[in-house]
Coordinates of C-alpha atoms and ligand atoms in Angstrom, one line a residue:
Chain O
X1 CA -207.7 -32.6 -49.8
X2 CA -211.0 -35.7 -49.8
X3 CA -212.9 -35.9 -46.7
X4 CA -211.3 -39.6 -44.5
X5 CA -214.7 -40.8 -43.2
X6 CA -218.5 -38.6 -43.6
X7 CA -221.6 -39.4 -42.6
X8 CA -224.6 -38.3 -44.3
X9 CA -228.1 -38.3 -41.8
X10 CA -227.0 -41.7 -39.6
X11 CA -229.6 -42.3 -37.7
X12 CA -229.5 -44.6 -34.7
X13 CA -232.7 -46.2 -32.6
X14 CA -231.9 -48.4 -29.3
X15 CA -235.0 -50.3 -28.6
X16 CA -236.3 -50.9 -25.4
X17 CA -239.1 -52.8 -23.2
X18 CA -240.9 -50.8 -20.8
X19 CA -243.2 -52.7 -18.6
X20 CA -245.4 -54.9 -19.6
X21 CA -246.7 -52.4 -22.2
X22 CA -244.2 -52.5 -24.4
X23 CA -241.4 -50.8 -27.0
X24 CA -240.4 -47.8 -26.8
X25 CA -237.8 -46.8 -28.8
X26 CA -235.1 -44.3 -28.1
X27 CA -233.5 -42.0 -30.7
X28 CA -229.2 -42.2 -30.1
X29 CA -228.6 -40.8 -33.1
X30 CA -230.5 -38.0 -35.3
X31 CA -229.9 -37.3 -38.5
X32 CA -225.6 -36.8 -37.2
X33 CA -223.7 -35.6 -40.9
X34 CA -219.8 -35.3 -39.9
X35 CA -216.5 -35.9 -41.8
X36 CA -213.1 -36.1 -40.7
X37 CA -209.8 -35.2 -43.1
X38 CA -206.5 -36.4 -43.2
X39 CA -204.0 -34.7 -41.3
X40 CA -206.3 -33.1 -38.4
X41 CA -208.2 -33.5 -35.5
X42 CA -212.3 -33.3 -34.9
X43 CA -213.7 -32.9 -31.7
X44 CA -217.5 -35.2 -30.9
X45 CA -218.1 -33.1 -27.5
X46 CA -220.6 -33.5 -25.2
X47 CA -222.7 -35.1 -22.0
X48 CA -223.2 -38.8 -21.3
X49 CA -226.1 -39.7 -23.4
X50 CA -225.5 -37.9 -25.9
X51 CA -224.8 -40.2 -28.4
X52 CA -220.9 -39.3 -28.6
X53 CA -219.9 -43.0 -28.2
X54 CA -222.8 -45.1 -30.3
X55 CA -221.3 -42.2 -33.1
X56 CA -217.9 -44.5 -32.1
X57 CA -219.4 -47.6 -31.9
X58 CA -221.1 -47.0 -35.7
X59 CA -218.2 -46.7 -37.6
X60 CA -216.1 -48.8 -36.1
X61 CA -219.1 -51.3 -37.0
X62 CA -219.7 -52.7 -33.9
X63 CA -223.4 -51.0 -33.8
X64 CA -225.3 -51.1 -37.4
X65 CA -227.2 -47.8 -37.6
X66 CA -230.9 -47.8 -38.6
X67 CA -230.6 -45.5 -41.0
X68 CA -228.5 -43.1 -43.4
X69 CA -224.9 -44.3 -44.7
X70 CA -220.9 -43.7 -44.0
X71 CA -218.4 -43.3 -46.5
X72 CA -215.3 -43.9 -46.6
X73 CA -212.2 -41.8 -49.0
X74 CA -216.4 -40.7 -51.1
X75 CA -217.1 -44.7 -50.9
X76 CA -220.3 -45.9 -49.7
X77 CA -219.1 -48.8 -46.9
X78 CA -222.7 -48.7 -45.2
X79 CA -223.1 -52.4 -45.7
X80 CA -220.1 -53.6 -46.8
X81 CA -219.1 -56.8 -45.3
X82 CA -217.2 -59.8 -45.1
X83 CA -213.2 -59.4 -46.6
X84 CA -214.0 -55.3 -47.6
X85 CA -215.2 -55.5 -43.9
X86 CA -212.2 -56.4 -42.8
X87 CA -209.6 -54.0 -44.5
X88 CA -211.8 -51.5 -43.4
X89 CA -211.4 -52.5 -39.9
X90 CA -207.9 -52.2 -40.0
X91 CA -208.1 -48.3 -41.7
X92 CA -209.2 -47.5 -38.7
X93 CA -208.9 -48.1 -34.8
X94 CA -210.1 -47.0 -31.1
X95 CA -208.2 -46.3 -28.1
X96 CA -210.5 -46.3 -25.3
X97 CA -211.3 -44.4 -21.9
X98 CA -209.0 -46.8 -19.4
X99 CA -205.4 -47.7 -20.0
X100 CA -204.8 -50.8 -18.3
X101 CA -208.2 -52.6 -18.9
X102 CA -207.4 -52.3 -22.7
X103 CA -204.0 -54.3 -21.9
X104 CA -203.2 -58.2 -21.2
X105 CA -202.1 -57.8 -17.6
X106 CA -200.0 -61.2 -18.1
X107 CA -197.9 -59.7 -21.5
X108 CA -195.4 -57.7 -21.7
X109 CA -195.1 -54.6 -23.4
X110 CA -193.6 -55.9 -26.3
X111 CA -195.3 -58.1 -26.9
X112 CA -198.2 -55.6 -27.1
X113 CA -197.2 -54.2 -29.9
X114 CA -195.4 -57.1 -31.5
X115 CA -198.5 -58.9 -31.8
X116 CA -200.1 -57.0 -34.0
X117 CA -197.2 -57.1 -36.2
X118 CA -196.8 -60.4 -36.5
X119 CA -200.8 -61.0 -37.1
X120 CA -200.9 -58.5 -40.1
X121 CA -197.3 -60.0 -41.8
X122 CA -196.0 -56.8 -40.9
X123 CA -193.3 -57.6 -44.1
X124 CA -190.2 -55.6 -43.2
X125 CA -188.1 -55.9 -40.2
X126 CA -190.5 -56.3 -36.6
X127 CA -187.6 -54.8 -34.0
X128 CA -186.8 -51.7 -36.3
X129 CA -191.0 -51.0 -36.4
X130 CA -191.1 -52.0 -32.4
X131 CA -188.4 -49.3 -32.1
X132 CA -189.8 -47.2 -34.7
X133 CA -193.6 -47.1 -32.8
X134 CA -191.9 -46.6 -29.2
X135 CA -189.8 -44.1 -30.6
X136 CA -193.2 -42.9 -32.4
X137 CA -195.0 -42.5 -28.3
X138 CA -192.2 -41.6 -26.3
X139 CA -191.7 -44.8 -24.9
X140 CA -187.9 -44.6 -24.7
X141 CA -185.4 -45.2 -24.9
X142 CA -187.5 -49.5 -25.9
X143 CA -185.2 -51.0 -24.5
X144 CA -186.3 -49.8 -20.7
X145 CA -189.8 -50.4 -21.4
X146 CA -190.2 -53.3 -23.4
X147 CA -189.8 -56.6 -20.6
X148 CA -192.1 -54.7 -18.9
X149 CA -195.7 -55.6 -18.1
X150 CA -199.0 -53.4 -17.6
X151 CA -198.9 -52.8 -14.5
X152 CA -195.0 -51.7 -14.0
X153 CA -195.9 -48.7 -16.2
X154 CA -198.0 -45.0 -15.6
X155 CA -201.4 -44.4 -16.4
X156 CA -200.1 -42.1 -18.6
X157 CA -197.0 -45.0 -20.4
X158 CA -200.4 -47.2 -20.6
X159 CA -202.6 -45.1 -22.3
X160 CA -199.2 -45.3 -25.1
X161 CA -198.1 -48.4 -25.3
X162 CA -202.5 -49.3 -26.3
X163 CA -202.0 -45.9 -29.5
X164 CA -198.5 -48.1 -30.6
X165 CA -200.1 -51.2 -30.7
X166 CA -202.9 -50.5 -32.6
X167 CA -200.4 -47.9 -34.3
X168 CA -198.9 -51.2 -36.1
X169 CA -201.4 -51.6 -38.1
X170 CA -201.0 -48.1 -40.1
X171 CA -205.3 -47.0 -39.5
X172 CA -206.0 -43.6 -41.3
X173 CA -208.2 -43.1 -38.4
X174 CA -207.8 -43.1 -34.7
X175 CA -210.6 -42.9 -32.8
X176 CA -209.9 -42.1 -28.9
X177 CA -212.6 -42.4 -26.9
X178 CA -211.7 -39.8 -23.1
X179 CA -208.9 -41.0 -23.9
X180 CA -207.3 -39.2 -20.5
X181 CA -209.5 -39.1 -18.7
X182 CA -208.7 -41.9 -16.7
X183 CA -205.3 -40.2 -15.9
X184 CA -203.7 -37.8 -13.4
X185 CA -203.4 -33.8 -14.5
X186 CA -199.6 -35.0 -15.0
X187 CA -199.4 -37.6 -16.9
X188 CA -203.0 -35.8 -19.3
X189 CA -200.8 -33.3 -21.7
X190 CA -198.5 -35.9 -22.9
X191 CA -201.4 -37.6 -24.3
X192 CA -202.9 -35.1 -25.6
X193 CA -199.1 -34.1 -27.0
X194 CA -199.2 -37.6 -28.1
X195 CA -202.3 -36.9 -30.8
X196 CA -201.0 -33.9 -31.7
X197 CA -197.7 -35.4 -32.6
X198 CA -199.3 -38.1 -34.9
X199 CA -201.7 -35.6 -36.2
X200 CA -198.3 -34.1 -37.1
X201 CA -195.8 -37.1 -38.8
X202 CA -198.0 -39.5 -39.7
X203 CA -201.1 -36.9 -41.1
X204 CA -203.9 -39.6 -39.9
X205 CA -207.3 -38.6 -39.2
X206 CA -208.1 -38.3 -35.0
X207 CA -212.1 -38.7 -33.7
X208 CA -211.1 -36.9 -30.4
X209 CA -214.6 -37.4 -27.8
X210 CA -214.6 -36.1 -24.8
X211 CA -216.8 -34.1 -22.1
X212 CA -214.4 -32.3 -21.9
X213 CA -214.3 -29.3 -23.2
X214 CA -211.0 -28.0 -21.6
X215 CA -208.9 -30.8 -23.4
X216 CA -210.9 -30.2 -26.4
X217 CA -209.4 -27.0 -27.1
X218 CA -206.0 -28.3 -27.4
X219 CA -206.6 -30.4 -29.7
X220 CA -208.9 -29.9 -31.4
X221 CA -208.9 -28.0 -35.1
X222 CA -212.8 -28.0 -35.4
X223 CA -216.0 -29.8 -32.9
X224 CA -219.1 -31.1 -33.1
X225 CA -221.6 -30.3 -30.0
X226 CA -223.7 -33.6 -29.9
X227 CA -226.8 -33.4 -27.9
X228 CA -229.9 -36.1 -27.1
X229 CA -228.1 -37.8 -31.1
X230 CA -228.4 -34.3 -32.4
X231 CA -224.8 -31.7 -33.6
X232 CA -226.7 -28.4 -32.6
X233 CA -223.8 -26.5 -33.4
X234 CA -220.8 -27.4 -35.6
X235 CA -217.3 -25.2 -36.6
X236 CA -213.7 -24.4 -36.3
X237 CA -213.3 -24.7 -32.0
X238 CA -211.7 -21.7 -31.7
X239 CA -215.2 -20.1 -32.8
X240 CA -217.5 -22.2 -31.1
X241 CA -215.3 -21.9 -27.8
X242 CA -215.4 -17.4 -27.7
X243 CA -218.7 -17.1 -29.4
X244 CA -220.7 -20.8 -29.0
X245 CA -224.6 -19.9 -30.1
X246 CA -226.0 -23.6 -28.8
X247 CA -227.5 -23.0 -25.6
X248 CA -226.1 -26.4 -24.8
X249 CA -222.2 -25.1 -26.0
X250 CA -222.5 -22.7 -23.2
X251 CA -224.2 -25.2 -20.9
X252 CA -220.3 -27.1 -21.3
X253 CA -217.9 -23.8 -21.5
X254 CA -219.1 -23.0 -18.1
X255 CA -218.8 -26.3 -16.5
X256 CA -215.4 -26.5 -17.9
X257 CA -213.5 -26.9 -15.2
X258 CA -211.1 -24.4 -14.6
X259 CA -208.7 -23.2 -11.5
X260 CA -209.2 -19.9 -11.8
X261 CA -212.8 -19.9 -11.6
X262 CA -214.6 -20.2 -8.3
X263 CA -217.8 -22.0 -7.7
Chain Y
X1 CA -214.0 -21.6 22.0
X2 CA -211.7 -22.8 19.6
X3 CA -211.3 -23.0 16.2
X4 CA -210.4 -26.0 15.0
X5 CA -213.2 -28.4 13.5
X6 CA -210.0 -31.0 13.8
X7 CA -206.1 -31.4 14.1
X8 CA -204.7 -33.4 13.1
X9 CA -200.8 -34.6 14.4
X10 CA -198.4 -36.6 13.7
X11 CA -200.1 -39.0 12.0
X12 CA -198.4 -42.4 10.7
X13 CA -200.4 -44.9 8.1
X14 CA -199.2 -48.0 6.1
X15 CA -199.6 -51.0 4.5
X16 CA -198.2 -53.5 5.8
X17 CA -196.5 -55.7 2.8
X18 CA -195.6 -59.6 3.3
X19 CA -192.1 -58.4 4.3
X20 CA -192.4 -54.8 6.3
X21 CA -194.1 -52.2 6.9
X22 CA -194.8 -49.9 3.6
X23 CA -195.4 -45.4 5.1
X24 CA -197.2 -43.9 2.8
X25 CA -198.4 -41.5 5.1
X26 CA -195.9 -39.7 7.0
X27 CA -196.3 -37.3 10.0
X28 CA -199.0 -35.5 9.0
X29 CA -199.5 -32.6 11.0
X30 CA -202.8 -30.8 9.7
X31 CA -205.1 -28.1 11.8
X32 CA -208.8 -27.4 9.0
X33 CA -211.0 -24.8 10.3
X34 CA -214.2 -24.7 11.7
X35 CA -217.1 -24.3 8.5
X36 CA -214.2 -23.8 5.4
X37 CA -214.2 -26.3 2.9
X38 CA -210.4 -27.6 3.0
X39 CA -209.7 -28.9 -0.1
X40 CA -206.6 -31.6 0.0
X41 CA -204.7 -32.2 -3.8
X42 CA -203.2 -34.9 -4.6
X43 CA -202.1 -37.7 -7.6
X44 CA -203.3 -41.1 -8.0
X45 CA -201.2 -42.9 -5.4
X46 CA -199.6 -39.7 -3.3
X47 CA -202.2 -41.7 -0.4
X48 CA -205.2 -39.2 -0.2
X49 CA -208.1 -42.3 0.7
X50 CA -205.1 -43.9 3.1
X51 CA -205.2 -40.2 4.3
X52 CA -209.8 -40.0 4.5
X53 CA -209.1 -43.6 6.2
X54 CA -206.4 -42.8 8.7
X55 CA -209.3 -39.1 10.3
X56 CA -212.1 -41.0 10.3
X57 CA -210.2 -44.5 11.2
X58 CA -211.7 -46.5 9.0
X59 CA -208.6 -47.8 8.3
X60 CA -208.5 -51.7 7.3
X61 CA -206.0 -53.9 6.9
X62 CA -203.6 -54.4 5.4
X63 CA -203.8 -50.9 6.3
X64 CA -202.6 -49.7 10.2
X65 CA -202.2 -46.5 11.5
X66 CA -199.0 -46.9 13.3
X67 CA -199.6 -43.4 15.6
X68 CA -200.7 -39.7 15.8
X69 CA -203.7 -38.2 17.6
X70 CA -206.6 -36.8 15.4
X71 CA -209.1 -34.2 18.2
X72 CA -212.5 -33.2 17.7
X73 CA -214.4 -31.9 19.5
X74 CA -211.1 -32.5 22.6
X75 CA -211.3 -36.2 21.6
X76 CA -208.3 -38.1 20.3
X77 CA -210.8 -40.5 17.9
X78 CA -207.8 -43.0 17.6
X79 CA -208.0 -43.4 21.4
X80 CA -211.8 -43.2 21.4
X81 CA -213.8 -46.6 23.0
X82 CA -215.3 -48.4 19.0
X83 CA -219.1 -47.4 21.0
X84 CA -217.7 -44.1 21.4
X85 CA -217.0 -43.6 18.0
X86 CA -219.6 -45.1 16.5
X87 CA -222.1 -42.5 18.1
X88 CA -220.3 -39.9 15.7
X89 CA -220.0 -41.5 13.6
X90 CA -222.8 -39.7 10.9
X91 CA -224.1 -37.7 13.7
X92 CA -221.3 -35.1 14.5
X93 CA -218.8 -36.4 11.9
X94 CA -219.1 -38.8 8.4
X95 CA -217.3 -39.6 5.4
X96 CA -218.1 -40.5 2.6
X97 CA -215.1 -43.3 0.9
X98 CA -213.8 -42.9 -2.6
X99 CA -216.5 -45.0 -5.3
X100 CA -219.3 -44.9 -2.5
X101 CA -221.6 -44.1 -5.4
X102 CA -220.5 -47.4 -6.6
X103 CA -220.6 -49.6 -2.6
X104 CA -225.3 -48.3 -2.1
X105 CA -227.1 -51.7 -1.2
X106 CA -228.2 -53.6 -4.8
X107 CA -231.1 -55.3 -3.9
X108 CA -233.1 -51.8 -0.6
X109 CA -234.2 -49.6 -1.9
X110 CA -232.4 -46.7 -1.5
X111 CA -236.1 -45.5 1.5
X112 CA -234.5 -48.2 3.2
X113 CA -231.3 -47.9 3.3
X114 CA -231.9 -44.7 4.6
X115 CA -233.7 -46.2 7.7
X116 CA -230.7 -48.2 8.0
X117 CA -229.0 -45.0 8.2
X118 CA -231.4 -43.9 10.8
X119 CA -232.2 -47.3 13.3
X120 CA -228.2 -47.5 13.2
X121 CA -228.1 -44.4 15.4
X122 CA -231.3 -45.7 17.0
X123 CA -233.6 -43.1 16.1
X124 CA -237.4 -44.5 14.6
X125 CA -237.7 -44.3 10.5
X126 CA -241.4 -44.0 11.3
X127 CA -241.5 -40.5 12.7
X128 CA -238.7 -39.2 11.1
X129 CA -239.7 -38.9 6.9
X130 CA -239.4 -35.4 7.5
X131 CA -235.6 -35.6 8.0
X132 CA -235.5 -37.6 5.0
X133 CA -237.7 -35.3 3.1
X134 CA -235.6 -32.7 3.6
X135 CA -231.7 -34.1 2.9
X136 CA -233.7 -35.2 -0.6
X137 CA -234.5 -31.5 -1.2
X138 CA -231.2 -30.1 -0.1
X139 CA -229.7 -32.3 -2.9
X140 CA -232.3 -31.6 -4.6
X141 CA -233.3 -34.7 -5.6
X142 CA -236.9 -35.3 -6.2
X143 CA -238.4 -37.6 -2.7
X144 CA -239.3 -41.0 -5.7
X145 CA -236.0 -42.3 -6.1
X146 CA -236.6 -43.4 -2.5
X147 CA -239.0 -46.4 -4.1
X148 CA -235.7 -47.2 -6.5
X149 CA -233.0 -48.9 -5.8
X150 CA -229.5 -48.5 -7.1
X151 CA -229.4 -49.0 -10.5
X152 CA -232.7 -47.4 -11.1
X153 CA -230.4 -44.1 -11.2
X154 CA -227.9 -42.9 -13.1
X155 CA -224.5 -41.8 -11.8
X156 CA -225.3 -38.3 -10.7
X157 CA -228.3 -39.0 -8.5
X158 CA -226.5 -42.0 -7.1
X159 CA -223.8 -38.9 -6.2
X160 CA -226.9 -36.9 -4.8
X161 CA -228.2 -40.4 -2.5
X162 CA -224.3 -41.2 -0.9
X163 CA -224.1 -37.3 0.2
X164 CA -228.0 -36.9 1.8
X165 CA -227.2 -39.7 3.6
X166 CA -224.1 -38.5 5.0
X167 CA -225.9 -35.4 6.1
X168 CA -228.9 -36.4 7.1
X169 CA -227.8 -36.3 11.0
X170 CA -227.0 -33.3 10.8
X171 CA -222.8 -33.4 11.3
X172 CA -220.2 -30.9 11.5
X173 CA -217.8 -32.2 9.4
X174 CA -217.6 -34.4 6.6
X175 CA -214.6 -35.7 4.5
X176 CA -215.9 -35.8 0.7
X177 CA -213.1 -38.7 -1.5
X178 CA -213.7 -37.5 -4.7
X179 CA -216.8 -37.2 -4.3
X180 CA -216.9 -36.5 -8.3
X181 CA -215.1 -38.2 -10.8
X182 CA -216.5 -39.6 -12.7
X183 CA -219.4 -37.8 -13.5
X184 CA -220.1 -35.5 -16.9
X185 CA -218.7 -32.3 -16.3
X186 CA -222.7 -30.8 -16.9
X187 CA -224.1 -33.1 -13.0
X188 CA -220.3 -32.8 -11.9
X189 CA -220.9 -29.0 -12.0
X190 CA -224.2 -28.3 -10.5
X191 CA -223.6 -31.5 -7.7
X192 CA -219.7 -28.6 -7.2
X193 CA -222.4 -26.0 -6.5
X194 CA -224.4 -27.3 -4.7
X195 CA -222.2 -29.0 -2.0
X196 CA -221.2 -25.4 -1.7
X197 CA -224.4 -24.1 -1.3
X198 CA -225.1 -26.7 1.2
X199 CA -221.6 -25.8 3.6
X200 CA -221.9 -21.8 3.7
X201 CA -225.7 -22.4 4.3
X202 CA -225.4 -24.9 7.2
X203 CA -222.2 -24.0 7.8
X204 CA -220.3 -27.7 7.9
X205 CA -216.8 -28.1 7.7
X206 CA -216.0 -30.7 4.6
X207 CA -212.8 -32.2 3.4
X208 CA -212.7 -32.8 -0.1
X209 CA -209.9 -34.8 -1.1
X210 CA -209.4 -35.2 -5.0
X211 CA -206.6 -35.5 -7.7
X212 CA -208.5 -33.1 -9.3
X213 CA -206.9 -29.9 -9.0
X214 CA -209.4 -27.3 -11.1
X215 CA -211.9 -28.7 -9.4
X216 CA -210.6 -27.9 -5.6
X217 CA -209.0 -24.9 -6.6
X218 CA -212.8 -24.0 -7.8
X219 CA -214.2 -24.7 -4.6
X220 CA -211.9 -24.7 -1.9
X221 CA -211.1 -22.5 1.1
X222 CA -207.9 -23.6 1.6
X223 CA -205.3 -26.9 -0.1
X224 CA -203.3 -29.0 1.0
X225 CA -200.8 -30.6 -1.5
X226 CA -199.7 -33.0 -0.7
X227 CA -197.2 -35.9 -1.7
X228 CA -195.4 -39.0 -1.6
X229 CA -197.6 -39.2 1.8
X230 CA -196.6 -35.6 2.7
X231 CA -197.9 -31.8 2.8
X232 CA -195.5 -30.4 -0.1
X233 CA -197.5 -26.8 0.4
X234 CA -200.4 -25.6 1.8
X235 CA -202.7 -22.4 2.1
X236 CA -205.5 -20.0 1.3
X237 CA -206.8 -20.7 -1.8
X238 CA -206.0 -17.6 -3.6
X239 CA -201.8 -17.9 -2.4
X240 CA -201.9 -20.9 -3.5
X241 CA -203.4 -20.2 -6.6
X242 CA -201.5 -16.7 -7.3
X243 CA -198.2 -17.4 -4.9
X244 CA -197.4 -20.5 -5.6
X245 CA -194.5 -21.7 -3.2
X246 CA -193.9 -25.2 -4.2
X247 CA -192.8 -26.6 -8.2
X248 CA -195.0 -28.9 -7.9
X249 CA -198.1 -26.6 -7.5
X250 CA -197.1 -24.4 -9.5
X251 CA -196.1 -27.5 -12.0
X252 CA -198.9 -28.9 -12.0
X253 CA -201.6 -25.6 -12.2
X254 CA -199.1 -24.8 -15.7
X255 CA -200.5 -28.4 -16.3
X256 CA -204.3 -28.7 -16.1
X257 CA -206.2 -28.3 -20.0
X258 CA -207.7 -25.4 -19.8
X259 CA -209.5 -23.4 -22.2
X260 CA -208.0 -20.6 -23.7
X261 CA -204.1 -22.5 -22.9
X262 CA -202.1 -23.9 -25.4
X263 CA -200.1 -26.0 -26.0
X264 CA -196.3 -24.8 -26.4
X265 CA -196.8 -22.6 -23.6
X266 CA -196.9 -25.6 -21.1
X267 CA -194.0 -26.2 -19.5
X268 CA -194.5 -29.7 -19.4
X269 CA -194.2 -31.7 -15.9
X270 CA -191.6 -35.1 -16.5
X271 CA -191.6 -38.5 -14.4
X272 CA -194.7 -40.5 -12.9
X273 CA -196.8 -39.4 -10.2
X274 CA -196.9 -43.1 -8.0
X275 CA -192.8 -44.1 -8.6
X276 CA -192.2 -43.3 -4.8
X277 CA -188.6 -43.9 -2.8
X278 CA -189.5 -45.3 0.4
X279 CA -186.1 -43.9 2.8
X280 CA -184.4 -41.4 0.1
X281 CA -182.7 -39.3 2.7
X282 CA -184.0 -36.2 -0.2
X283 CA -186.8 -34.1 -1.4
X284 CA -189.2 -36.8 -2.4
X285 CA -189.6 -34.5 -5.9
X286 CA -186.0 -34.2 -7.1
X287 CA -186.8 -35.9 -9.7
X288 CA -188.5 -35.1 -11.2
X289 CA -188.7 -31.0 -10.2
X290 CA -186.3 -28.8 -13.2
X291 CA -185.4 -26.6 -10.6
X292 CA -183.9 -28.8 -8.3
X293 CA -179.9 -28.5 -7.2
X294 CA -178.0 -31.7 -5.7
X295 CA -178.8 -30.8 -2.3
X296 CA -182.1 -31.6 -2.7
X297 CA -181.1 -35.1 -2.9
X298 CA -179.1 -34.9 0.4
X299 CA -181.6 -33.7 3.3
X300 CA -185.1 -33.6 3.2
X301 CA -186.9 -30.5 3.4
X302 CA -188.8 -29.2 6.4
X303 CA -191.9 -27.5 5.8
X304 CA -191.8 -23.3 6.2
X305 CA -194.0 -20.6 6.4
X306 CA -193.5 -18.5 4.5
X307 CA -196.2 -15.7 4.9
X308 CA -199.4 -15.9 6.7
X309 CA -200.1 -19.5 6.9
X310 CA -198.6 -20.2 3.5
X311 CA -196.1 -23.0 3.9
X312 CA -194.0 -25.2 1.5
X313 CA -191.4 -27.7 2.0
X314 CA -188.3 -26.8 0.0
X315 CA -185.5 -26.6 -0.2
X316 CA -184.8 -24.3 -2.7
X317 CA -187.8 -21.5 -2.3
X318 CA -188.2 -18.7 -3.6
X319 CA -185.1 -19.3 -5.8
X320 CA -186.5 -21.0 -8.1
X321 CA -189.2 -19.1 -9.0
X322 CA -186.4 -17.5 -10.4
X323 CA -185.5 -20.2 -13.1
X324 CA -189.3 -20.4 -13.7
Ligands
ATP1 N1 -205.1 -51.9 0.1 C1 -204.0 -52.4 0.1 N2 -202.7 -53.4 0.0 C2 -201.2 -51.7 0.1 N3 -200.8 -51.0 -0.6 C3 -202.0 -49.8 -0.7 C4 -203.2 -50.4 -0.1 N4 -204.1 -49.6 -0.7 C5 -203.2 -48.2 -0.7 N5 -201.7 -48.7 -1.0 C6 -200.9 -48.1 -1.7 O1 -200.9 -47.1 -0.8 C7 -200.1 -45.8 -1.9 C8 -201.8 -44.6 -1.4 O2 -203.2 -45.1 -1.7 P1 -204.3 -44.3 -2.0 O3 -205.3 -45.5 -2.7 O4 -204.0 -43.6 -0.7 O5 -203.8 -42.9 -3.5 P2 -204.8 -41.9 -3.8 O6 -203.8 -40.7 -3.1 O7 -205.7 -42.3 -3.0 O8 -205.1 -41.8 -5.0 P3 -206.2 -42.3 -5.9 O9 -206.0 -41.1 -6.5 O10 -205.9 -43.2 -7.2 O11 -207.3 -42.6 -4.8 C9 -200.5 -46.2 -3.3 O12 -198.8 -46.5 -3.0 C10 -200.9 -47.7 -2.6 O13 -200.4 -48.9 -3.5
SF4_2 S1 -186.0 -28.8 -2.4 FE1 -185.3 -29.1 -4.8 S2 -185.8 -30.7 -5.6 FE2 -187.2 -30.3 -3.8 S3 -189.0 -29.5 -4.4 FE3 -187.8 -27.4 -4.0 S4 -186.3 -27.7 -5.8 FE4 -187.8 -29.3 -6.4
MG3 MG1 -208.2 -42.6 -3.5

């Protein structure tokens, strides 16, 4: 099978003004090559400032890269705009860290899932599709959630509402940026399990961004370790976690919390 | 000599609502030993911050301490005169509230925030620059941070600053509410190691509160698990880890994502952590508990001793362990 998305030497420089002396350039991404296939979850792992979120923002066209290329199903989309950009934006959806901030407090859960269906002129039966999506993300039975408002459900359920909302657009790629880091322990597993279910049942490719190797170990097939904007190590998750080669990867593994360890 | 640093007795704390009073911390009893790291764990909404503020007597309206005692150095903090309370705060007893690193004064350089703290306790700052240097060294911050404004520092540096302030006046007891939540894993790990070093070196008593069970088990000597404002299990860290007596502790431990654990091997914990029922006669964990029996919904379990200072609040222990 071919890649859903692939980057080639993706580089991003930010300019920052330093005092009166002028401008300094910071390389947030440095010749990054990653790929994502359908039906897989790929982890982008790194501490804060490593460039993870910059990469996500470039992939969803919130930022422009300084150089390098992005391919979507073998087509060079680095410079697309207008109609083709709009079409691509539907194929790639993002799930964010804070499930509260990403929902509108004044609207019901049903509204959140219905709206993208209306906007995209969904051709089938909208009510059936809402039920189907709610069942998919395990907001069941749908009736007991539809009329609730975001503040009336738990953080984990809010995250699932948001995931149902983005799945309504039938994307081929999902980017999840720290989707469980703000959730309680007992809710994390549920959301992680949902990511696996989406991958297995819908065949979507998922990019899972985090600094936490614990959750990465449970859901990803492959990982890229980012450090100062560079991929320092990549490969199958198990291989890297059991025999890391790079010092930075080793530090991340050592810092991963574990109740059986002792500080 | 008494070996307990703080003794909490029958503490009841809640919030005034438009119509009545909702009790969050219920009849709470706990004795913290001198020189230990006592960890308090609970999911969000379980009442951790309410408890922390109550121990420091800093609960603000609509919150209210209904009754109870917190004994520190033979005195009840709840009954102290405002002036005496002010004197012991920061000097003998200090508190780092949740998100304190975001509460530093944004328009004041770090140096003057240290000075303010000294002045508030009648200490001349100019003569105490050494003291400030010493605590900065303890938290491994460069002295140059003194000339920075908070926004010029990273989250980890701000948290280190707050920790340095909390130990500036050599307190015997420090309460830390979610001290590393929101920080990057690498930064968090370093801060935890430093905190423990400082604690061990100076024999400070630490009350460490967090929803992050994994780090709590990494750092604490003893742990109390709270659910719906009550202790459901507490004991020495190893006992809590290897011989859980309460299903909540047992299941949470099984639900922690961890390198090497497969999704299929996880016994999932159902339900929502913050749906507590007021005036429910039975066990608060009843609806989420996979080991519950009818009797659990009828009477409220008492805290019972299992073995040498290991307590649990469950009617069905040890039977439930046979159903695992
Ligand atoms: N100012 C307030 N007014 C009314 N209720 C409050 C207030 N602050 C907290 N509560 C309620 O008290 C309960 C306990 O809250 P608390 O902040 O102590 O929990 P926590 O365990 O610290 O949670 P977290 O992990 O989210 O910090 C919750 O049900 C909360 O809704
Ligand atoms: S008392 Fe019953 S419901 Fe409560 S924790 Fe024990 S077994 Fe579960
Ligand atoms: Mg809190």
